[in-house]
Amino acid sequence: MRVTFLGTGTSTGVPVIGCDCKTCRSTDEKDRRWRPSVYIQLNDGLSVLVDASPDLRAQALRFDVPRVDLILLTHSHADHVLGLDDVRIYNMRQGGVIPCYGDARTITDVRRMFAYVFDPKTPRGGGLPQLALWPVAGPFSVEHCTVIPIPLCHGTLPILGYRLGAFAYLTDCSEIPAVSWPLLRDLDVLVLDALRHRRHTTHFNMEGAVEAAERIGAQRTYFTHMAHDLPHAETCDGLPETICLAYDGLVCQVSEKTNETVLRDFATARL
């Protein structure tokens, strides 16, 4: 599978509005971060969008996102769902409804936040996204690839990460519950939340992210959801060899094969 990082910044994006810090003034393109999302193209041609950030339109134009067959939502915070309205162009071009998965709370929140979309009294037409909302209850298949939801803690809020093959995407987390560690074995690529150096109540800071990444032991770990506290080049220079900051537009190739033991271990997880 081919994974493209559409956005790697925190909820404010980088540069931050009105900020004059070194990172926000940087001319390094890797210091310019849209809100967090990844785009996964499976080997069979199916395209999966993980989260729909408010920057989706710009991301799709810049990084060539020609179609979206499936959407996975980690949670319902604004920086992860407000781009859902831009999905309507894919409905029109592809001629159909797009399935959208998340935990039960996220699905309920999306239905509330975009109430006009699901209200039968709203005039239909090309101006509305067409989404089929599905609550995630466990692993499910996307063609020949299995999607494994990974329970995470975003502060006190339970959310989901996702594993597809040997790739796992864990954004917006401050803790990985005990039931989730076995679901993260044998990864080629891990994407993990790392907000800043200082501690935070709802996100891993750099120290916590490095500790979690080393425990998981993926062949390669990319940090995402970074604030302007973390300049790209300087931060990467201080990280272990197998860990670095992701950046908008980064592309990596990952195996779609899933360790069958991981699927069996999901039986102990509770969403």
PDB file of C-alpha atoms in Angstrom, residues 67-162:
ATOM      1  CA  ARG A  67     -10.744   9.513  -5.356  1.00  0.00           C
ATOM      2  CA  VAL A  68     -11.935   8.460  -1.898  1.00  0.00           C
ATOM      3  CA  ASP A  69     -13.609   5.064  -1.540  1.00  0.00           C
ATOM      4  CA  LEU A  70     -13.682   4.856   2.255  1.00  0.00           C
ATOM      5  CA  ILE A  71     -13.216   7.185   5.229  1.00  0.00           C
ATOM      6  CA  LEU A  72     -11.905   6.169   8.656  1.00  0.00           C
ATOM      7  CA  LEU A  73     -12.445   8.669  11.472  1.00  0.00           C
ATOM      8  CA  THR A  74     -10.314   8.579  14.608  1.00  0.00           C
ATOM      9  CA  HIS A  75     -12.621  10.917  16.558  1.00  0.00           C
ATOM     10  CA  SER A  76     -14.890  13.910  16.053  1.00  0.00           C
ATOM     11  CA  HIS A  77     -12.742  16.919  16.973  1.00  0.00           C
ATOM     12  CA  ALA A  78     -12.903  19.748  14.457  1.00  0.00           C
ATOM     13  CA  ASP A  79      -9.401  19.263  13.049  1.00  0.00           C
ATOM     14  CA  HIS A  80     -10.338  15.702  12.074  1.00  0.00           C
ATOM     15  CA  VAL A  81     -13.860  15.992  10.640  1.00  0.00           C
ATOM     16  CA  LEU A  82     -14.588  19.494   9.348  1.00  0.00           C
ATOM     17  CA  GLY A  83     -13.347  18.588   5.877  1.00  0.00           C
ATOM     18  CA  LEU A  84     -16.210  16.130   5.382  1.00  0.00           C
ATOM     19  CA  ASP A  85     -18.152  18.685   3.365  1.00  0.00           C
ATOM     20  CA  ASP A  86     -15.398  18.611   0.713  1.00  0.00           C
ATOM     21  CA  VAL A  87     -16.037  14.904   0.181  1.00  0.00           C
ATOM     22  CA  ARG A  88     -19.052  15.827  -1.980  1.00  0.00           C
ATOM     23  CA  ILE A  89     -16.844  16.373  -5.018  1.00  0.00           C
ATOM     24  CA  TYR A  90     -15.852  12.702  -4.795  1.00  0.00           C
ATOM     25  CA  ASN A  91     -19.514  11.692  -4.542  1.00  0.00           C
ATOM     26  CA  MET A  92     -20.231  13.577  -7.742  1.00  0.00           C
ATOM     27  CA  ARG A  93     -17.225  12.274  -9.645  1.00  0.00           C
ATOM     28  CA  GLN A  94     -17.543   8.687  -8.421  1.00  0.00           C
ATOM     29  CA  GLY A  95     -21.318   8.590  -8.614  1.00  0.00           C
ATOM     30  CA  GLY A  96     -22.052   7.084  -5.225  1.00  0.00           C
ATOM     31  CA  VAL A  97     -22.173   7.199  -1.446  1.00  0.00           C
ATOM     32  CA  ILE A  98     -18.904   6.901   0.513  1.00  0.00           C
ATOM     33  CA  PRO A  99     -18.862   4.696   3.638  1.00  0.00           C
ATOM     34  CA  CYS A 100     -17.508   6.451   6.713  1.00  0.00           C
ATOM     35  CA  TYR A 101     -16.395   4.486   9.805  1.00  0.00           C
ATOM     36  CA  GLY A 102     -15.721   5.542  13.389  1.00  0.00           C
ATOM     37  CA  ASP A 103     -16.605   4.570  16.936  1.00  0.00           C
ATOM     38  CA  ALA A 104     -20.221   5.011  18.046  1.00  0.00           C
ATOM     39  CA  ARG A 105     -19.586   8.382  19.687  1.00  0.00           C
ATOM     40  CA  THR A 106     -17.846   9.771  16.607  1.00  0.00           C
ATOM     41  CA  ILE A 107     -20.635   8.628  14.296  1.00  0.00           C
ATOM     42  CA  THR A 108     -23.222  10.251  16.581  1.00  0.00           C
ATOM     43  CA  ASP A 109     -21.216  13.481  16.697  1.00  0.00           C
ATOM     44  CA  VAL A 110     -20.811  13.619  12.908  1.00  0.00           C
ATOM     45  CA  ARG A 111     -24.544  13.115  12.440  1.00  0.00           C
ATOM     46  CA  ARG A 112     -25.131  16.030  14.837  1.00  0.00           C
ATOM     47  CA  MET A 113     -22.400  18.341  13.497  1.00  0.00           C
ATOM     48  CA  PHE A 114     -23.536  17.807   9.903  1.00  0.00           C
ATOM     49  CA  ALA A 115     -27.239  17.506  10.701  1.00  0.00           C
ATOM     50  CA  TYR A 116     -28.247  19.219   7.440  1.00  0.00           C
ATOM     51  CA  VAL A 117     -26.560  16.415   5.467  1.00  0.00           C
ATOM     52  CA  PHE A 118     -28.681  13.700   7.070  1.00  0.00           C
ATOM     53  CA  ASP A 119     -31.944  15.669   7.324  1.00  0.00           C
ATOM     54  CA  PRO A 120     -34.318  14.342   4.622  1.00  0.00           C
ATOM     55  CA  LYS A 121     -35.889  17.827   4.450  1.00  0.00           C
ATOM     56  CA  THR A 122     -32.635  19.355   3.187  1.00  0.00           C
ATOM     57  CA  PRO A 123     -32.840  19.811  -0.590  1.00  0.00           C
ATOM     58  CA  ARG A 124     -30.781  17.127  -2.290  1.00  0.00           C
ATOM     59  CA  GLY A 125     -28.289  17.816  -5.061  1.00  0.00           C
ATOM     60  CA  GLY A 126     -24.610  18.185  -5.689  1.00  0.00           C
ATOM     61  CA  GLY A 127     -24.178  20.515  -2.718  1.00  0.00           C
ATOM     62  CA  LEU A 128     -24.272  17.806  -0.040  1.00  0.00           C
ATOM     63  CA  PRO A 129     -21.756  15.100   0.825  1.00  0.00           C
ATOM     64  CA  GLN A 130     -23.234  11.610   0.638  1.00  0.00           C
ATOM     65  CA  LEU A 131     -21.926   9.534   3.534  1.00  0.00           C
ATOM     66  CA  ALA A 132     -23.000   6.159   4.904  1.00  0.00           C
ATOM     67  CA  LEU A 133     -22.066   6.231   8.591  1.00  0.00           C
ATOM     68  CA  TRP A 134     -21.002   2.916  10.136  1.00  0.00           C
ATOM     69  CA  PRO A 135     -20.018   2.413  13.807  1.00  0.00           C
ATOM     70  CA  VAL A 136     -16.912   0.271  14.205  1.00  0.00           C
ATOM     71  CA  ALA A 137     -17.382  -2.786  16.401  1.00  0.00           C
ATOM     72  CA  GLY A 138     -14.227  -4.720  15.485  1.00  0.00           C
ATOM     73  CA  PRO A 139     -11.925  -5.587  12.590  1.00  0.00           C
ATOM     74  CA  PHE A 140     -13.497  -5.471   9.139  1.00  0.00           C
ATOM     75  CA  SER A 141     -12.361  -6.144   5.598  1.00  0.00           C
ATOM     76  CA  VAL A 142     -11.778  -3.594   2.857  1.00  0.00           C
ATOM     77  CA  GLU A 143     -11.543  -5.777  -0.235  1.00  0.00           C
ATOM     78  CA  HIS A 144      -8.627  -8.077   0.693  1.00  0.00           C
ATOM     79  CA  CYS A 145      -7.162  -5.785   3.391  1.00  0.00           C
ATOM     80  CA  THR A 146      -8.233  -5.984   7.051  1.00  0.00           C
ATOM     81  CA  VAL A 147      -8.805  -2.788   9.063  1.00  0.00           C
ATOM     82  CA  ILE A 148      -8.096  -3.225  12.774  1.00  0.00           C
ATOM     83  CA  PRO A 149      -9.353  -0.461  15.107  1.00  0.00           C
ATOM     84  CA  ILE A 150      -6.869   0.360  17.895  1.00  0.00           C
ATOM     85  CA  PRO A 151      -8.397   1.696  21.153  1.00  0.00           C
ATOM     86  CA  LEU A 152      -6.541   4.811  22.380  1.00  0.00           C
ATOM     87  CA  CYS A 153      -6.899   7.452  25.073  1.00  0.00           C
ATOM     88  CA  HIS A 154      -6.985  11.115  24.017  1.00  0.00           C
ATOM     89  CA  GLY A 155      -6.838  12.428  27.566  1.00  0.00           C
ATOM     90  CA  THR A 156     -10.053  11.061  29.095  1.00  0.00           C
ATOM     91  CA  LEU A 157     -11.685  10.610  25.677  1.00  0.00           C
ATOM     92  CA  PRO A 158     -11.579   7.109  24.185  1.00  0.00           C
ATOM     93  CA  ILE A 159     -10.794   7.291  20.456  1.00  0.00           C
ATOM     94  CA  LEU A 160      -9.521   4.964  17.730  1.00  0.00           C
ATOM     95  CA  GLY A 161      -6.337   4.492  15.816  1.00  0.00           C
ATOM     96  CA  TYR A 162      -6.251   2.108  12.866  1.00  0.00           C
TER      97      TYR A 162
END
